[in-house]
């Protein structure tokens, strides 16, 4: 019986911890409308936490992310456009907060790099495949000495 009570107690603690871990910060903020909530969450998801660096504002539990998330929610409820909110965030934290950097001169390598690497890899593969095919179909030219050695080996093998 005591073992069963320990098991139920451990399961209850695990359930409470799991519930807290998946609690959404949206629950604490009352949006003016459902559309604002969806827009604010979408926008906060597209912004990177300046402290965590690899989580968006919604996923991060850091105090900075919580404050910025609340700021985004307030600006959305205040009627600001997405462009205004992104401009505000980038003016304070730089382009780093954007998960999808803008296509600009300084980000060309970021956007075009993977495509360029793919094309280079494809060209290398095509080069080696063509080279392989060329070696197989191309007749081999033996020198006179090599041909003589080959003939001797064939004669020896027949005997």
mmCIF file of C-alpha atoms in Angstrom:
data_model
loop_
_atom_site.group_PDB
_atom_site.id
_atom_site.type_symbol
_atom_site.label_atom_id
_atom_site.label_comp_id
_atom_site.label_asym_id
_atom_site.label_seq_id
_atom_site.Cartn_x
_atom_site.Cartn_y
_atom_site.Cartn_z
ATOM 1 C CA UNK A 1 0.000 0.000 0.000
ATOM 2 C CA UNK A 2 2.820 2.383 0.874
ATOM 3 C CA UNK A 3 4.466 1.586 -2.443
ATOM 4 C CA UNK A 4 1.247 2.432 -4.294
ATOM 5 C CA UNK A 5 0.934 5.755 -2.423
ATOM 6 C CA UNK A 6 4.524 6.649 -3.359
ATOM 7 C CA UNK A 7 3.802 5.824 -6.979
ATOM 8 C CA UNK A 8 0.613 7.924 -7.024
ATOM 9 C CA UNK A 9 2.453 10.788 -5.296
ATOM 10 C CA UNK A 10 5.296 10.667 -7.818
ATOM 11 C CA UNK A 11 2.820 10.587 -10.713
ATOM 12 C CA UNK A 12 0.974 13.593 -9.268
ATOM 13 C CA UNK A 13 4.199 15.592 -8.899
ATOM 14 C CA UNK A 14 5.223 14.681 -12.450
ATOM 15 C CA UNK A 15 1.816 15.731 -13.772
ATOM 16 C CA UNK A 16 1.985 19.093 -11.979
ATOM 17 C CA UNK A 17 5.514 19.732 -13.259
ATOM 18 C CA UNK A 18 4.526 18.778 -16.793
ATOM 19 C CA UNK A 19 1.521 21.072 -16.660
ATOM 20 C CA UNK A 20 3.702 23.982 -15.544
ATOM 21 C CA UNK A 21 6.297 23.234 -18.216
ATOM 22 C CA UNK A 22 3.725 23.419 -20.986
ATOM 23 C CA UNK A 23 1.861 26.424 -19.567
ATOM 24 C CA UNK A 24 1.620 29.142 -22.138
ATOM 25 C CA UNK A 25 2.421 32.729 -21.253
ATOM 26 C CA UNK A 26 -0.632 33.714 -23.245
ATOM 27 C CA UNK A 27 -2.769 32.506 -20.385
ATOM 28 C CA UNK A 28 -1.643 35.456 -18.286
ATOM 29 C CA UNK A 29 -2.333 38.103 -20.893
ATOM 30 C CA UNK A 30 -5.868 39.010 -21.891
ATOM 31 C CA UNK A 31 -6.042 39.951 -25.555
ATOM 32 C CA UNK A 32 -8.737 42.189 -26.915
ATOM 33 C CA UNK A 33 -9.644 39.637 -29.565
ATOM 34 C CA UNK A 34 -8.775 36.145 -30.710
ATOM 35 C CA UNK A 35 -7.353 37.544 -33.951
ATOM 36 C CA UNK A 36 -4.950 39.730 -31.972
ATOM 37 C CA UNK A 37 -3.881 36.712 -29.945
ATOM 38 C CA UNK A 38 -3.129 34.650 -33.023
ATOM 39 C CA UNK A 39 -1.292 37.518 -34.684
ATOM 40 C CA UNK A 40 0.723 38.307 -31.547
ATOM 41 C CA UNK A 41 1.737 34.681 -31.024
ATOM 42 C CA UNK A 42 2.677 34.334 -34.692
ATOM 43 C CA UNK A 43 4.747 37.504 -34.513
ATOM 44 C CA UNK A 44 6.409 36.514 -31.221
ATOM 45 C CA UNK A 45 7.229 33.135 -32.746
ATOM 46 C CA UNK A 46 9.060 34.821 -35.597
ATOM 47 C CA UNK A 47 11.242 36.847 -33.209
ATOM 48 C CA UNK A 48 14.354 35.415 -31.565
ATOM 49 C CA UNK A 49 15.036 35.750 -27.868
ATOM 50 C CA UNK A 50 18.070 38.044 -27.462
ATOM 51 C CA UNK A 51 19.244 36.146 -24.396
ATOM 52 C CA UNK A 52 18.633 32.522 -25.414
ATOM 53 C CA UNK A 53 19.705 33.050 -29.033
ATOM 54 C CA UNK A 54 18.153 29.842 -30.315
ATOM 55 C CA UNK A 55 14.593 30.105 -29.100
ATOM 56 C CA UNK A 56 11.809 32.362 -30.133
ATOM 57 C CA UNK A 57 10.039 34.670 -27.732
ATOM 58 C CA UNK A 58 7.185 32.224 -27.141
ATOM 59 C CA UNK A 59 9.381 29.207 -26.387
ATOM 60 C CA UNK A 60 11.894 30.988 -24.193
ATOM 61 C CA UNK A 61 11.490 31.148 -20.428
ATOM 62 C CA UNK A 62 14.045 33.903 -19.896
ATOM 63 C CA UNK A 63 12.923 37.132 -18.224
ATOM 64 C CA UNK A 64 13.971 39.173 -21.266
ATOM 65 C CA UNK A 65 11.848 37.016 -23.566
ATOM 66 C CA UNK A 66 8.901 37.274 -21.210
ATOM 67 C CA UNK A 67 9.186 41.083 -21.183
ATOM 68 C CA UNK A 68 9.552 41.280 -24.964
ATOM 69 C CA UNK A 69 6.699 38.857 -25.492
ATOM 70 C CA UNK A 70 4.500 41.030 -23.279
ATOM 71 C CA UNK A 71 5.670 44.114 -25.186
ATOM 72 C CA UNK A 72 4.736 42.468 -28.495
ATOM 73 C CA UNK A 73 1.339 41.487 -27.113
ATOM 74 C CA UNK A 74 0.690 45.031 -25.907
ATOM 75 C CA UNK A 75 1.746 46.554 -29.236
ATOM 76 C CA UNK A 76 -0.519 44.172 -31.157
ATOM 77 C CA UNK A 77 -3.426 44.991 -28.876
ATOM 78 C CA UNK A 78 -2.491 48.653 -29.216
ATOM 79 C CA UNK A 79 -3.102 48.468 -32.959
ATOM 80 C CA UNK A 80 0.480 48.604 -34.210
ATOM 81 C CA UNK A 81 1.236 46.878 -37.473
ATOM 82 C CA UNK A 82 3.633 43.940 -37.772
ATOM 83 C CA UNK A 83 6.088 46.164 -39.626
ATOM 84 C CA UNK A 84 6.019 48.723 -36.797
ATOM 85 C CA UNK A 85 6.596 46.047 -34.192
ATOM 86 C CA UNK A 86 9.454 44.470 -36.133
ATOM 87 C CA UNK A 87 10.978 47.909 -36.700
ATOM 88 C CA UNK A 88 10.763 48.581 -32.963
ATOM 89 C CA UNK A 89 12.367 45.248 -32.097
ATOM 90 C CA UNK A 90 15.168 45.552 -34.652
ATOM 91 C CA UNK A 91 15.917 49.122 -33.601
ATOM 92 C CA UNK A 92 16.421 47.915 -30.015
ATOM 93 C CA UNK A 93 18.092 44.529 -30.604
ATOM 94 C CA UNK A 94 19.312 44.624 -34.188
ATOM 95 C CA UNK A 95 18.621 42.248 -37.055
ATOM 96 C CA UNK A 96 19.566 39.380 -34.780
ATOM 97 C CA UNK A 97 16.042 39.140 -33.388
ATOM 98 C CA UNK A 98 14.660 38.173 -36.790
ATOM 99 C CA UNK A 99 14.572 34.456 -37.471
ATOM 100 C CA UNK A 100 14.094 35.221 -41.161
ATOM 101 C CA UNK A 101 16.641 37.922 -41.976
ATOM 102 C CA UNK A 102 15.699 40.392 -44.651
ATOM 103 C CA UNK A 103 17.140 39.967 -48.128
ATOM 104 C CA UNK A 104 19.711 42.766 -48.241
ATOM 105 C CA UNK A 105 23.210 43.239 -49.568
ATOM 106 C CA UNK A 106 24.760 42.075 -46.327
ATOM 107 C CA UNK A 107 22.566 38.947 -46.200
ATOM 108 C CA UNK A 108 23.011 37.791 -49.810
ATOM 109 C CA UNK A 109 25.548 35.163 -48.780
ATOM 110 C CA UNK A 110 23.168 33.926 -46.100
ATOM 111 C CA UNK A 111 20.322 33.481 -48.577
ATOM 112 C CA UNK A 112 22.371 32.493 -51.632
ATOM 113 C CA UNK A 113 25.067 30.448 -49.889
ATOM 114 C CA UNK A 114 23.101 27.209 -49.601
ATOM 115 C CA UNK A 115 21.986 27.447 -53.231
ATOM 116 C CA UNK A 116 25.554 28.165 -54.374
ATOM 117 C CA UNK A 117 26.878 25.214 -52.348
ATOM 118 C CA UNK A 118 24.198 22.964 -53.831
ATOM 119 C CA UNK A 119 25.066 24.039 -57.372
ATOM 120 C CA UNK A 120 28.790 23.573 -56.729
ATOM 121 C CA UNK A 121 28.157 20.117 -55.271
ATOM 122 C CA UNK A 122 25.967 19.211 -58.225
ATOM 123 C CA UNK A 123 28.659 20.351 -60.661
ATOM 124 C CA UNK A 124 31.292 18.303 -58.818
ATOM 125 C CA UNK A 125 29.063 15.211 -58.960
ATOM 126 C CA UNK A 126 28.372 15.736 -62.670
ATOM 127 C CA UNK A 127 32.089 16.223 -63.329
ATOM 128 C CA UNK A 128 33.075 13.011 -61.575
ATOM 129 C CA UNK A 129 30.252 10.986 -63.134
ATOM 130 C CA UNK A 130 31.169 12.173 -66.627
ATOM 131 C CA UNK A 131 34.810 11.482 -65.921
ATOM 132 C CA UNK A 132 33.969 7.965 -64.744
ATOM 133 C CA UNK A 133 31.906 7.297 -67.857
ATOM 134 C CA UNK A 134 34.649 8.686 -70.042
ATOM 135 C CA UNK A 135 37.194 6.290 -68.555
ATOM 136 C CA UNK A 136 35.005 3.245 -69.197
ATOM 137 C CA UNK A 137 34.069 3.949 -72.802
ATOM 138 C CA UNK A 138 37.418 5.314 -73.833
ATOM 139 C CA UNK A 139 39.631 2.611 -75.417
ATOM 140 C CA UNK A 140 42.856 2.031 -73.598
ATOM 141 C CA UNK A 141 45.976 2.661 -75.605
ATOM 142 C CA UNK A 142 48.776 0.372 -74.595
ATOM 143 C CA UNK A 143 52.364 1.114 -75.352
ATOM 144 C CA UNK A 144 54.279 -1.355 -77.511
ATOM 145 C CA UNK A 145 56.113 -2.644 -74.485
ATOM 146 C CA UNK A 146 52.877 -3.136 -72.521
ATOM 147 C CA UNK A 147 51.259 -4.870 -75.489
ATOM 148 C CA UNK A 148 54.252 -7.192 -75.823
ATOM 149 C CA UNK A 149 54.090 -8.083 -72.103
ATOM 150 C CA UNK A 150 50.358 -8.706 -72.390
ATOM 151 C CA UNK A 151 50.834 -10.996 -75.372
ATOM 152 C CA UNK A 152 53.507 -12.971 -73.508
ATOM 153 C CA UNK A 153 51.218 -13.351 -70.502
ATOM 154 C CA UNK A 154 48.373 -14.551 -72.684
ATOM 155 C CA UNK A 155 50.614 -17.043 -74.464
ATOM 156 C CA UNK A 156 51.924 -18.317 -71.118
ATOM 157 C CA UNK A 157 48.398 -18.646 -69.807
ATOM 158 C CA UNK A 158 47.295 -20.712 -72.829
ATOM 159 C CA UNK A 159 50.169 -23.184 -72.430
#
